[in-house]
mmCIF file of C-alpha atoms in Angstrom:
data_model
loop_
_atom_site.group_PDB
_atom_site.id
_atom_site.type_symbol
_atom_site.label_atom_id
_atom_site.label_comp_id
_atom_site.label_asym_id
_atom_site.label_seq_id
_atom_site.Cartn_x
_atom_site.Cartn_y
_atom_site.Cartn_z
ATOM 1 C CA MET D 152 -99.704 69.058 53.016
ATOM 2 C CA LYS D 153 -99.313 71.495 56.022
ATOM 3 C CA TYR D 154 -100.386 74.857 54.631
ATOM 4 C CA LYS D 155 -103.757 72.238 53.584
ATOM 5 C CA LEU D 156 -103.702 71.604 56.782
ATOM 6 C CA MET D 157 -103.684 75.269 58.361
ATOM 7 C CA GLU D 158 -106.214 76.399 55.688
ATOM 8 C CA LEU D 159 -108.416 73.413 56.292
ATOM 9 C CA LEU D 160 -108.569 74.606 60.256
ATOM 10 C CA LYS D 161 -109.366 77.879 59.482
ATOM 11 C CA THR D 162 -113.273 76.602 59.351
ATOM 12 C CA LYS D 163 -112.968 73.061 60.281
ATOM 13 C CA ASN D 164 -111.785 70.531 62.738
ATOM 14 C CA VAL D 165 -109.512 67.748 61.540
ATOM 15 C CA PHE D 166 -108.586 64.076 61.814
ATOM 16 C CA LEU D 167 -104.982 63.315 61.190
ATOM 17 C CA THR D 168 -104.276 59.405 60.696
ATOM 18 C CA GLY D 169 -102.164 57.413 58.925
ATOM 19 C CA GLY D 170 -99.372 54.226 59.863
ATOM 20 C CA ALA D 171 -95.945 55.045 62.043
ATOM 21 C CA GLY D 172 -93.459 56.953 60.674
ATOM 22 C CA VAL D 173 -95.224 58.598 57.845
ATOM 23 C CA GLY D 174 -94.545 61.901 59.554
ATOM 24 C CA LYS D 175 -97.508 62.461 61.693
ATOM 25 C CA SER D 176 -95.856 63.885 64.828
ATOM 26 C CA TYR D 177 -93.813 66.051 62.359
ATOM 27 C CA LEU D 178 -96.686 67.409 60.719
ATOM 28 C CA THR D 179 -98.313 68.656 63.889
ATOM 29 C CA LYS D 180 -94.932 70.288 65.391
ATOM 30 C CA GLU D 181 -94.684 72.422 61.915
ATOM 31 C CA ILE D 182 -99.109 72.910 62.560
ATOM 32 C CA ILE D 183 -97.830 74.456 66.525
ATOM 33 C CA SER D 184 -95.428 76.591 65.251
ATOM 34 C CA GLU D 185 -97.315 77.664 62.297
ATOM 35 C CA HIS D 186 -99.651 79.295 65.347
ATOM 36 C CA LYS D 187 -97.671 80.300 67.458
ATOM 37 C CA THR D 188 -95.515 82.510 64.707
ATOM 38 C CA SER D 189 -98.893 83.749 64.052
ATOM 39 C CA LEU D 190 -99.698 84.974 67.703
ATOM 40 C CA LYS D 191 -102.350 82.148 67.871
ATOM 41 C CA HIS D 192 -103.942 80.277 71.328
ATOM 42 C CA VAL D 193 -103.111 76.919 70.776
ATOM 43 C CA VAL D 194 -103.363 74.434 73.584
ATOM 44 C CA VAL D 195 -101.373 70.827 73.099
ATOM 45 C CA LEU D 196 -103.296 67.598 74.552
ATOM 46 C CA GLY D 197 -101.551 64.408 74.572
ATOM 47 C CA SER D 198 -104.183 61.107 75.545
ATOM 48 C CA THR D 199 -101.238 59.978 77.806
ATOM 49 C CA GLY D 200 -98.292 61.277 79.939
ATOM 50 C CA ILE D 201 -96.076 59.527 77.576
ATOM 51 C CA SER D 202 -97.687 61.330 74.124
ATOM 52 C CA ALA D 203 -98.222 64.784 76.351
ATOM 53 C CA VAL D 204 -93.965 64.956 76.693
ATOM 54 C CA ASN D 205 -93.452 63.945 73.398
ATOM 55 C CA ILE D 206 -96.026 67.014 71.866
ATOM 56 C CA GLY D 207 -94.457 68.984 74.521
ATOM 57 C CA GLY D 208 -97.986 69.688 75.839
ATOM 58 C CA GLN D 209 -100.342 68.551 79.054
ATOM 59 C CA THR D 210 -102.541 65.871 79.555
ATOM 60 C CA ILE D 211 -106.399 65.304 78.573
ATOM 61 C CA HIS D 212 -107.168 65.102 82.249
ATOM 62 C CA SER D 213 -104.809 67.795 83.760
ATOM 63 C CA PHE D 214 -106.248 70.059 81.063
ATOM 64 C CA PHE D 215 -109.829 69.367 81.561
ATOM 65 C CA ALA D 216 -109.779 69.311 85.420
ATOM 66 C CA PHE D 217 -110.964 65.382 84.921
ATOM 67 C CA GLY D 218 -110.192 63.811 87.955
ATOM 68 C CA ILE D 219 -110.462 60.352 88.403
ATOM 69 C CA CYS D 220 -113.709 60.579 86.805
ATOM 70 C CA ASN D 221 -114.132 58.304 83.571
ATOM 71 C CA SER D 222 -117.875 59.053 82.386
ATOM 72 C CA LEU D 223 -119.738 61.892 81.853
ATOM 73 C CA ASP D 224 -122.184 61.114 84.705
ATOM 74 C CA GLU D 225 -118.984 60.705 86.980
ATOM 75 C CA LEU D 226 -117.749 64.423 85.903
ATOM 76 C CA VAL D 227 -121.187 66.411 85.623
ATOM 77 C CA LEU D 228 -120.872 65.450 89.913
ATOM 78 C CA GLN D 229 -117.214 66.101 90.665
ATOM 79 C CA ASP D 230 -117.857 69.243 88.581
ATOM 80 C CA ARG D 231 -120.330 70.208 91.501
ATOM 81 C CA LYS D 232 -117.924 70.790 93.139
ATOM 82 C CA ASN D 233 -115.407 72.319 91.555
ATOM 83 C CA LYS D 234 -117.213 75.620 90.318
ATOM 84 C CA LYS D 235 -114.412 78.444 90.233
ATOM 85 C CA ARG D 236 -111.986 75.568 87.944
ATOM 86 C CA ILE D 237 -114.813 74.445 85.747
ATOM 87 C CA LYS D 238 -114.887 78.542 85.219
ATOM 88 C CA ASP D 239 -111.234 79.337 84.474
ATOM 89 C CA ILE D 240 -111.288 75.925 81.838
ATOM 90 C CA LYS D 241 -113.818 78.169 79.758
ATOM 91 C CA GLU D 242 -112.532 81.216 79.864
ATOM 92 C CA ILE D 243 -109.019 79.712 78.516
ATOM 93 C CA LEU D 244 -111.312 77.562 75.714
ATOM 94 C CA LYS D 245 -113.006 80.849 75.091
ATOM 95 C CA SER D 246 -109.577 82.123 73.932
ATOM 96 C CA CYS D 247 -108.583 79.563 72.219
ATOM 97 C CA ASP D 248 -107.695 79.629 68.414
ATOM 98 C CA LEU D 249 -106.810 75.496 68.087
ATOM 99 C CA ILE D 250 -106.915 72.041 70.166
ATOM 100 C CA ILE D 251 -104.876 69.449 68.948
ATOM 101 C CA ILE D 252 -105.246 65.703 70.874
ATOM 102 C CA ASP D 253 -102.347 63.823 70.282
ATOM 103 C CA GLU D 254 -102.235 59.570 70.504
ATOM 104 C CA ILE D 255 -107.033 60.382 69.426
ATOM 105 C CA SER D 256 -106.943 56.280 69.798
ATOM 106 C CA MET D 257 -106.333 56.353 73.474
ATOM 107 C CA VAL D 258 -108.886 58.294 74.260
ATOM 108 C CA SER D 259 -112.291 56.403 74.435
ATOM 109 C CA SER D 260 -115.437 57.499 73.705
ATOM 110 C CA SER D 261 -116.449 58.139 77.201
ATOM 111 C CA MET D 262 -113.533 60.306 77.127
ATOM 112 C CA LEU D 263 -114.661 61.952 73.958
ATOM 113 C CA ASP D 264 -118.093 62.863 75.620
ATOM 114 C CA MET D 265 -115.908 64.740 78.561
ATOM 115 C CA ILE D 266 -114.292 66.409 76.164
ATOM 116 C CA ARG D 267 -117.671 67.875 74.067
ATOM 117 C CA TYR D 268 -119.249 68.377 77.326
ATOM 118 C CA ARG D 269 -116.063 71.060 78.922
ATOM 119 C CA VAL D 270 -116.773 72.368 74.867
ATOM 120 C CA GLU D 271 -120.368 73.073 74.332
ATOM 121 C CA GLY D 272 -121.355 76.532 76.253
ATOM 122 C CA SER D 273 -117.383 77.875 77.241
ATOM 123 C CA GLY D 274 -117.595 80.048 73.721
ATOM 124 C CA PHE D 275 -114.677 77.818 72.105
ATOM 125 C CA GLU D 276 -115.140 79.342 68.237
ATOM 126 C CA GLY D 277 -111.252 77.032 67.746
ATOM 127 C CA SER D 278 -110.893 74.044 65.911
ATOM 128 C CA PHE D 279 -109.613 70.525 66.626
ATOM 129 C CA LEU D 280 -107.113 68.814 65.332
ATOM 130 C CA PHE D 281 -107.068 64.925 66.717
ATOM 131 C CA VAL D 282 -104.146 63.280 65.418
ATOM 132 C CA GLY D 283 -103.632 59.511 66.019
ATOM 133 C CA ASP D 284 -103.805 55.710 63.960
ATOM 134 C CA PHE D 285 -106.812 54.199 65.583
ATOM 135 C CA PHE D 286 -105.070 50.797 64.205
ATOM 136 C CA GLN D 287 -102.202 51.426 67.338
ATOM 137 C CA LEU D 288 -102.793 51.338 70.612
ATOM 138 C CA PRO D 289 -106.432 51.126 72.295
ATOM 139 C CA PRO D 290 -108.005 53.339 74.764
ATOM 140 C CA ILE D 291 -107.395 51.926 77.862
ATOM 141 C CA MET D 292 -111.063 50.881 79.756
ATOM 142 C CA LYS D 293 -111.234 50.946 83.562
ATOM 143 C CA ASN D 294 -114.700 49.924 85.307
ATOM 144 C CA SER D 295 -116.601 52.899 85.925
ATOM 145 C CA PHE D 296 -120.559 53.920 85.761
ATOM 146 C CA ASN D 297 -120.707 54.590 82.100
ATOM 147 C CA SER D 298 -123.463 57.226 81.551
ATOM 148 C CA ASN D 299 -124.573 54.688 78.849
ATOM 149 C CA LEU D 300 -125.831 51.633 80.595
ATOM 150 C CA PHE D 301 -126.455 49.799 76.883
ATOM 151 C CA SER D 302 -123.434 51.465 74.844
ATOM 152 C CA ASN D 303 -120.489 48.970 74.350
ATOM 153 C CA ALA D 304 -118.374 51.930 72.407
ATOM 154 C CA ILE D 305 -114.917 52.314 73.125
ATOM 155 C CA TYR D 306 -113.291 54.173 70.968
ATOM 156 C CA ALA D 307 -113.501 58.082 69.962
ATOM 157 C CA PHE D 308 -114.955 57.818 67.134
ATOM 158 C CA GLU D 309 -117.866 55.160 68.462
ATOM 159 C CA SER D 310 -118.957 58.217 70.243
ATOM 160 C CA SER D 311 -121.762 60.492 69.255
ATOM 161 C CA SER D 312 -119.240 63.036 69.834
ATOM 162 C CA TRP D 313 -117.373 62.521 66.718
ATOM 163 C CA GLU D 314 -120.010 63.210 64.796
ATOM 164 C CA PHE D 315 -119.902 66.266 66.457
ATOM 165 C CA PHE D 316 -116.957 67.142 66.402
ATOM 166 C CA ASP D 317 -117.341 65.811 62.614
ATOM 167 C CA PRO D 318 -113.419 66.430 61.752
ATOM 168 C CA ILE D 319 -112.281 65.974 58.252
ATOM 169 C CA VAL D 320 -109.922 62.930 57.652
ATOM 170 C CA VAL D 321 -106.286 63.609 56.311
ATOM 171 C CA GLU D 322 -104.353 60.078 56.144
ATOM 172 C CA LEU D 323 -101.132 60.069 55.491
ATOM 173 C CA SER D 324 -99.373 57.292 53.061
ATOM 174 C CA GLU D 325 -95.954 58.102 52.501
ATOM 175 C CA MET D 326 -93.084 56.300 54.859
ATOM 176 C CA GLN D 327 -90.915 58.889 55.772
ATOM 177 C CA ARG D 328 -89.027 56.589 58.472
ATOM 178 C CA VAL D 329 -88.241 53.422 55.795
ATOM 179 C CA LYS D 330 -86.764 53.372 53.324
ATOM 180 C CA ASP D 331 -87.671 49.604 52.108
ATOM 181 C CA GLU D 332 -90.812 49.864 50.047
ATOM 182 C CA TYR D 333 -91.422 45.941 50.573
ATOM 183 C CA PHE D 334 -90.958 46.245 54.544
ATOM 184 C CA PHE D 335 -93.679 48.875 54.460
ATOM 185 C CA ASN D 336 -96.073 47.271 52.412
ATOM 186 C CA ILE D 337 -95.494 44.543 54.892
ATOM 187 C CA LEU D 338 -96.516 46.918 57.685
ATOM 188 C CA SER D 339 -99.428 48.362 56.022
ATOM 189 C CA LYS D 340 -100.927 44.610 55.723
ATOM 190 C CA ILE D 341 -100.216 44.413 59.831
ATOM 191 C CA ARG D 342 -101.231 47.550 60.370
ATOM 192 C CA VAL D 343 -105.203 46.732 59.161
ATOM 193 C CA GLY D 344 -104.418 42.802 61.086
ATOM 194 C CA LEU D 345 -103.792 40.946 57.684
ATOM 195 C CA LEU D 346 -101.792 37.944 58.157
ATOM 196 C CA ASP D 347 -101.152 36.260 54.890
ATOM 197 C CA ASP D 348 -99.147 34.204 53.809
ATOM 198 C CA GLU D 349 -96.342 37.154 52.241
ATOM 199 C CA VAL D 350 -96.841 38.523 55.569
ATOM 200 C CA GLU D 351 -96.112 34.974 57.306
ATOM 201 C CA GLU D 352 -93.307 34.339 55.439
ATOM 202 C CA TYR D 353 -91.401 37.454 55.824
ATOM 203 C CA LEU D 354 -92.190 37.890 59.264
ATOM 204 C CA LEU D 355 -90.873 33.920 59.717
ATOM 205 C CA ARG D 356 -87.475 35.291 57.476
ATOM 206 C CA LEU D 357 -87.272 38.325 60.204
ATOM 207 C CA SER D 358 -87.660 35.652 63.578
ATOM 208 C CA LYS D 359 -84.127 33.863 62.048
ATOM 209 C CA ASN D 360 -82.327 37.028 61.465
ATOM 210 C CA LYS D 361 -80.439 36.355 64.845
ATOM 211 C CA ASP D 362 -76.798 37.985 62.578
ATOM 212 C CA ILE D 363 -77.785 41.280 64.022
ATOM 213 C CA LEU D 364 -77.293 40.099 67.550
ATOM 214 C CA GLN D 365 -73.348 40.280 67.327
ATOM 215 C CA ASN D 366 -74.245 44.644 67.055
ATOM 216 C CA GLU D 367 -75.345 45.000 70.593
ATOM 217 C CA PRO D 368 -78.914 46.287 69.243
ATOM 218 C CA THR D 369 -81.514 47.242 71.349
ATOM 219 C CA PHE D 370 -84.086 44.899 72.309
ATOM 220 C CA LEU D 371 -87.688 46.046 72.742
ATOM 221 C CA TYR D 372 -90.203 43.742 75.667
ATOM 222 C CA GLY D 373 -93.300 44.289 76.534
ATOM 223 C CA ARG D 374 -92.660 44.740 80.364
ATOM 224 C CA ASN D 375 -90.434 46.876 82.313
ATOM 225 C CA LYS D 376 -89.208 43.845 84.232
ATOM 226 C CA GLU D 377 -87.307 42.427 81.151
ATOM 227 C CA VAL D 378 -86.206 45.981 80.130
ATOM 228 C CA ASN D 379 -84.631 46.982 83.653
ATOM 229 C CA LEU D 380 -82.794 43.690 84.024
ATOM 230 C CA THR D 381 -81.433 43.342 80.565
ATOM 231 C CA ASN D 382 -79.401 47.264 81.351
ATOM 232 C CA THR D 383 -78.631 46.384 84.394
ATOM 233 C CA GLN D 384 -76.971 43.623 83.489
ATOM 234 C CA LYS D 385 -75.180 44.944 80.106
ATOM 235 C CA LEU D 386 -74.138 48.295 82.208
ATOM 236 C CA LEU D 387 -72.678 45.887 85.153
ATOM 237 C CA SER D 388 -70.699 43.980 82.492
ATOM 238 C CA HIS D 389 -69.210 46.913 80.659
ATOM 239 C CA LYS D 390 -65.879 47.429 82.077
ATOM 240 C CA GLY D 391 -65.165 51.215 83.540
ATOM 241 C CA LYS D 392 -66.421 53.512 85.827
ATOM 242 C CA GLU D 393 -70.215 53.759 86.295
ATOM 243 C CA PHE D 394 -70.979 58.156 86.421
ATOM 244 C CA ILE D 395 -74.524 59.242 87.551
ATOM 245 C CA LEU D 396 -75.954 62.185 86.458
ATOM 246 C CA ASP D 397 -78.904 62.944 88.662
ATOM 247 C CA SER D 398 -81.011 65.333 87.166
ATOM 248 C CA GLU D 399 -81.634 68.736 88.294
ATOM 249 C CA ILE D 400 -85.744 69.560 89.467
ATOM 250 C CA THR D 401 -87.011 72.437 89.435
ATOM 251 C CA LEU D 402 -90.470 73.155 91.684
ATOM 252 C CA HIS D 403 -92.578 76.422 90.728
ATOM 253 C CA ASP D 404 -95.609 75.707 92.224
ATOM 254 C CA LYS D 405 -94.989 75.195 96.008
ATOM 255 C CA LYS D 406 -98.995 73.207 96.186
ATOM 256 C CA LEU D 407 -98.679 70.923 93.198
ATOM 257 C CA SER D 408 -98.687 67.222 94.680
ATOM 258 C CA GLN D 409 -95.360 64.338 94.464
ATOM 259 C CA ASN D 410 -98.119 62.214 93.225
ATOM 260 C CA LYS D 411 -98.891 64.687 90.474
ATOM 261 C CA ILE D 412 -94.960 65.135 90.215
ATOM 262 C CA GLN D 413 -93.756 61.464 89.619
ATOM 263 C CA GLY D 414 -96.562 60.653 87.521
ATOM 264 C CA TRP D 415 -95.301 62.858 85.252
ATOM 265 C CA LEU D 416 -92.459 62.367 85.925
ATOM 266 C CA ASN D 417 -92.729 58.464 84.880
ATOM 267 C CA ALA D 418 -93.946 59.447 81.606
ATOM 268 C CA LEU D 419 -90.438 61.721 80.890
ATOM 269 C CA PRO D 420 -88.006 60.082 78.203
ATOM 270 C CA VAL D 421 -85.269 60.926 80.292
ATOM 271 C CA GLU D 422 -84.056 59.682 84.082
ATOM 272 C CA GLU D 423 -84.263 60.760 87.361
ATOM 273 C CA LYS D 424 -80.365 59.341 87.824
ATOM 274 C CA LEU D 425 -78.619 58.611 84.743
ATOM 275 C CA ALA D 426 -76.091 55.855 85.061
ATOM 276 C CA LEU D 427 -73.380 55.573 82.476
ATOM 277 C CA LYS D 428 -70.129 54.558 81.195
ATOM 278 C CA GLU D 429 -67.614 56.119 78.386
ATOM 279 C CA GLY D 430 -67.841 53.312 75.825
ATOM 280 C CA ILE D 431 -71.893 51.917 75.904
ATOM 281 C CA PRO D 432 -74.295 52.647 73.350
ATOM 282 C CA ILE D 433 -77.224 55.346 73.491
ATOM 283 C CA LEU D 434 -80.229 55.874 71.935
ATOM 284 C CA PHE D 435 -81.265 59.618 71.544
ATOM 285 C CA THR D 436 -85.080 60.217 73.257
ATOM 286 C CA SER D 437 -85.974 63.513 71.552
ATOM 287 C CA ASN D 438 -85.434 65.491 67.899
ATOM 288 C CA LYS D 439 -82.192 68.163 67.928
ATOM 289 C CA TRP D 440 -82.186 69.606 64.693
ATOM 290 C CA GLY D 441 -78.984 68.980 62.283
ATOM 291 C CA LYS D 442 -77.770 66.896 65.880
ATOM 292 C CA PHE D 443 -79.802 64.110 66.779
ATOM 293 C CA TYR D 444 -83.633 62.076 66.631
ATOM 294 C CA ASN D 445 -85.410 60.372 69.014
ATOM 295 C CA GLY D 446 -84.368 56.978 68.309
ATOM 296 C CA GLU D 447 -80.582 57.366 67.032
ATOM 297 C CA ARG D 448 -78.053 55.649 68.314
ATOM 298 C CA GLY D 449 -74.731 56.603 69.547
ATOM 299 C CA ILE D 450 -71.722 56.043 71.512
ATOM 300 C CA ILE D 451 -70.760 57.632 74.896
ATOM 301 C CA ARG D 452 -67.031 58.915 74.555
ATOM 302 C CA GLU D 453 -66.443 61.233 77.187
ATOM 303 C CA ILE D 454 -68.615 61.962 80.158
ATOM 304 C CA TYR D 455 -68.888 65.389 81.890
ATOM 305 C CA GLU D 456 -71.061 66.760 84.341
ATOM 306 C CA ASP D 457 -72.596 69.419 81.854
ATOM 307 C CA SER D 458 -71.748 67.928 78.572
ATOM 308 C CA ILE D 459 -71.157 64.448 77.100
ATOM 309 C CA LEU D 460 -69.559 63.561 73.815
ATOM 310 C CA ILE D 461 -71.111 60.797 71.494
ATOM 311 C CA GLU D 462 -69.877 59.090 68.429
ATOM 312 C CA LYS D 463 -72.699 59.146 65.643
ATOM 313 C CA SER D 464 -72.181 57.935 62.388
ATOM 314 C CA ASP D 465 -68.357 58.508 61.695
ATOM 315 C CA LYS D 466 -68.626 61.728 63.561
ATOM 316 C CA LEU D 467 -68.589 63.484 67.710
ATOM 317 C CA ILE D 468 -71.344 65.544 69.060
ATOM 318 C CA LYS D 469 -71.315 67.171 72.387
ATOM 319 C CA ALA D 470 -75.151 66.542 73.775
ATOM 320 C CA GLU D 471 -76.347 68.733 76.650
ATOM 321 C CA ARG D 472 -78.855 68.529 79.192
ATOM 322 C CA GLN D 473 -82.757 69.774 77.893
ATOM 323 C CA ASP D 474 -85.285 71.139 80.111
ATOM 324 C CA PHE D 475 -88.518 69.197 80.030
ATOM 325 C CA SER D 476 -91.496 71.319 82.439
ATOM 326 C CA LEU D 477 -94.884 70.552 83.228
ATOM 327 C CA LEU D 478 -96.712 72.614 81.208
ATOM 328 C CA GLU D 479 -100.593 74.744 83.128
ATOM 329 C CA TYR D 480 -102.667 77.428 80.143
ATOM 330 C CA LYS D 481 -103.356 80.282 82.373
ATOM 331 C CA GLN D 482 -104.703 83.085 81.140
ATOM 332 C CA ASP D 483 -103.201 86.628 81.528
ATOM 333 C CA LYS D 484 -104.384 90.135 82.487
ATOM 334 C CA ASN D 485 -104.758 90.731 79.516
ATOM 335 C CA GLY D 486 -107.000 87.746 78.229
ATOM 336 C CA GLU D 487 -103.638 86.335 76.149
ATOM 337 C CA LEU D 488 -103.226 82.011 76.641
ATOM 338 C CA LYS D 489 -99.634 81.648 78.061
ATOM 339 C CA GLU D 490 -98.072 78.218 78.814
ATOM 340 C CA LYS D 491 -97.043 78.312 82.961
ATOM 341 C CA ALA D 492 -94.297 75.345 83.825
ATOM 342 C CA LEU D 493 -95.096 73.912 87.289
ATOM 343 C CA VAL D 494 -92.057 72.254 87.573
ATOM 344 C CA THR D 495 -88.986 71.581 85.043
ATOM 345 C CA ILE D 496 -86.499 68.786 85.189
ATOM 346 C CA SER D 497 -83.092 68.965 83.561
ATOM 347 C CA GLN D 498 -81.376 66.123 82.483
ATOM 348 C CA PHE D 499 -79.448 64.575 79.334
ATOM 349 C CA PRO D 500 -81.882 63.642 76.219
ATOM 350 C CA ILE D 501 -80.522 59.832 76.612
ATOM 351 C CA LYS D 502 -80.802 56.306 77.590
ATOM 352 C CA LEU D 503 -79.055 53.095 77.358
ATOM 353 C CA ALA D 504 -79.671 51.946 74.061
ATOM 354 C CA TYR D 505 -79.957 48.066 75.803
ATOM 355 C CA ALA D 506 -83.570 47.819 76.126
ATOM 356 C CA VAL D 507 -86.608 49.842 75.989
ATOM 357 C CA THR D 508 -90.649 49.322 76.457
ATOM 358 C CA ILE D 509 -92.473 48.838 73.516
ATOM 359 C CA HIS D 510 -94.709 51.580 75.142
ATOM 360 C CA LYS D 511 -92.133 54.063 75.880
ATOM 361 C CA SER D 512 -90.527 53.519 71.897
ATOM 362 C CA GLN D 513 -93.501 55.239 70.618
ATOM 363 C CA GLY D 514 -91.880 58.054 68.024
ATOM 364 C CA MET D 515 -88.727 56.536 67.732
ATOM 365 C CA GLY D 516 -87.076 54.988 64.733
ATOM 366 C CA ILE D 517 -84.018 52.719 66.145
ATOM 367 C CA ASP D 518 -81.881 51.250 63.171
ATOM 368 C CA ASN D 519 -80.452 48.332 65.058
ATOM 369 C CA LEU D 520 -83.823 46.009 66.938
ATOM 370 C CA VAL D 521 -84.560 42.849 68.126
ATOM 371 C CA CYS D 522 -88.425 42.891 68.719
ATOM 372 C CA ASN D 523 -88.958 40.432 71.734
ATOM 373 C CA ILE D 524 -92.931 39.254 71.511
ATOM 374 C CA ASP D 525 -93.089 37.161 74.322
ATOM 375 C CA ASN D 526 -95.216 39.606 75.980
ATOM 376 C CA ILE D 527 -97.859 40.960 74.167
ATOM 377 C CA PHE D 528 -100.670 42.468 75.465
ATOM 378 C CA THR D 529 -102.779 44.664 73.296
ATOM 379 C CA PRO D 530 -104.339 44.820 69.758
ATOM 380 C CA SER D 531 -101.571 46.520 67.417
ATOM 381 C CA GLN D 532 -98.847 46.196 70.219
ATOM 382 C CA PHE D 533 -96.972 43.855 67.466
ATOM 383 C CA TYR D 534 -97.560 46.306 65.434
ATOM 384 C CA VAL D 535 -95.638 49.265 66.975
ATOM 385 C CA ALA D 536 -93.230 46.889 67.822
ATOM 386 C CA VAL D 537 -91.880 46.600 64.452
ATOM 387 C CA GLY D 538 -93.034 49.790 63.366
ATOM 388 C CA ARG D 539 -90.489 51.135 65.066
ATOM 389 C CA ALA D 540 -86.952 49.315 62.619
ATOM 390 C CA THR D 541 -85.502 51.434 60.473
ATOM 391 C CA ASP D 542 -84.320 48.696 58.173
ATOM 392 C CA PRO D 543 -85.491 45.170 58.144
ATOM 393 C CA LYS D 544 -82.133 43.736 57.533
ATOM 394 C CA ASN D 545 -81.196 45.199 61.189
ATOM 395 C CA LEU D 546 -84.819 43.785 62.329
ATOM 396 C CA TYR D 547 -84.559 40.479 64.638
ATOM 397 C CA ILE D 548 -88.254 39.299 65.828
ATOM 398 C CA GLU D 549 -87.572 37.437 68.983
ATOM 399 C CA TYR D 550 -89.757 34.220 70.153
ATOM 400 C CA SER D 551 -89.845 31.658 72.668
ATOM 401 C CA ARG D 552 -93.051 30.119 73.322
ATOM 402 C CA GLY D 553 -94.063 27.979 71.040
ATOM 403 C CA ASN D 554 -95.212 27.832 67.236
ATOM 404 C CA PHE D 555 -94.411 31.273 66.023
ATOM 405 C CA SER D 556 -96.669 30.856 62.894
ATOM 406 C CA ASN D 557 -100.218 30.194 65.394
ATOM 407 C CA TYR D 558 -98.885 33.328 67.654
ATOM 408 C CA LEU D 559 -98.751 35.116 64.918
ATOM 409 C CA ARG D 560 -102.416 34.863 64.330
ATOM 410 C CA ASN D 561 -103.127 35.684 68.040
ATOM 411 C CA ILE D 562 -101.173 38.654 67.734
ATOM 412 C CA ILE D 563 -101.728 40.427 64.666
ATOM 413 C CA LYS D 564 -105.568 41.213 64.982
ATOM 414 C CA VAL D 565 -107.492 44.449 64.641
ATOM 415 C CA SER D 566 -111.293 45.073 65.517
ATOM 416 C CA ASP D 567 -113.944 44.968 63.661
ATOM 417 C CA GLU D 568 -114.805 48.774 64.217
ATOM 418 C CA VAL D 569 -111.485 49.672 63.113
ATOM 419 C CA ARG D 570 -111.480 47.808 60.519
ATOM 420 C CA ARG D 571 -115.248 49.347 59.095
ATOM 421 C CA PHE D 572 -114.106 53.432 60.375
ATOM 422 C CA TYR D 573 -111.638 52.839 58.323
ATOM 423 C CA GLY D 574 -113.589 51.704 55.185
ATOM 424 C CA VAL D 575 -110.888 48.330 54.597
#
């Protein structure tokens, strides 16, 4: 599949899609690696801070200098005051071979119009790789002056700019994260908003799967409030000395605003101050080939300033600090596109395994999981949550707000626009 995508991207734009756990992120990183090995210029962008960090790139807003603009009209007005920055962006686009946009489902139709506006007239001759699943988290819509007062378009594919980019659709369908084929089929139905008797009965069984509570599972919550409370209480109740491991932050650009730094730090999968005790369960929050994967569980055995011994799968591994950088793309004197680090944080890529928000669990595969669904706010959030599970035998769906079946009918929904787009 990697080589098929590489061939398509030579002449076409591509939309890489598929459900949770089918390998979109892995394949995207392979494409990035192949292009960089071939000395191609690649710009990697995420629609949110979390997706930008997960893919190792920059946010769309930051790269394209959208500022606080939410529509094309607002952007045109802003650009009149920022001509130098716009010239720099055009120079970068002109030298770029591939632009990757991750989590395209969270890119609004207005934002895609703004991206098109930046690309047109820049001399860009490369390709776009859009990655994501419109059945998952939708765009966050803000009240703003819309350039098309008669349009109710929300999703990127509803914009006329989608036709302008005209991407070839490549849909992955083979589950990589889950080996249970029946569970995968249930997830596939939930993904498209189908709640039939089979799905309802299956989820009802999972809502009674309380035995896993004895194995100190990871809880997924819709809100930070419950996550912070659970982690704090569990850590306090565990006996032993508490270690506070501070991150090491290096500022490379003295002009960088504190708000931008803090926004980036909030999106990272690591903590500025990491509170740990020996013997507690943790989750790895990044991938390291041959050692651990994002969402994998372990138990802390020994804590040092520069390393942590963690037991997983009956063996000990040494975890070390990992660098995360806020990047900016710049051209050097020879016109070569370079990644420049604005600020770098060095911290251990782990979190307490007691609780995580659904939003920050993106990209994780968690073996022993409780999905608390009391606070589901957006369409497809339930699918994103249960899609983190690697084994349904170790999945418990927790709900405490009335009739479970009625609630499922309220939260397992997909917009008609997305259904039509995928032809289901």
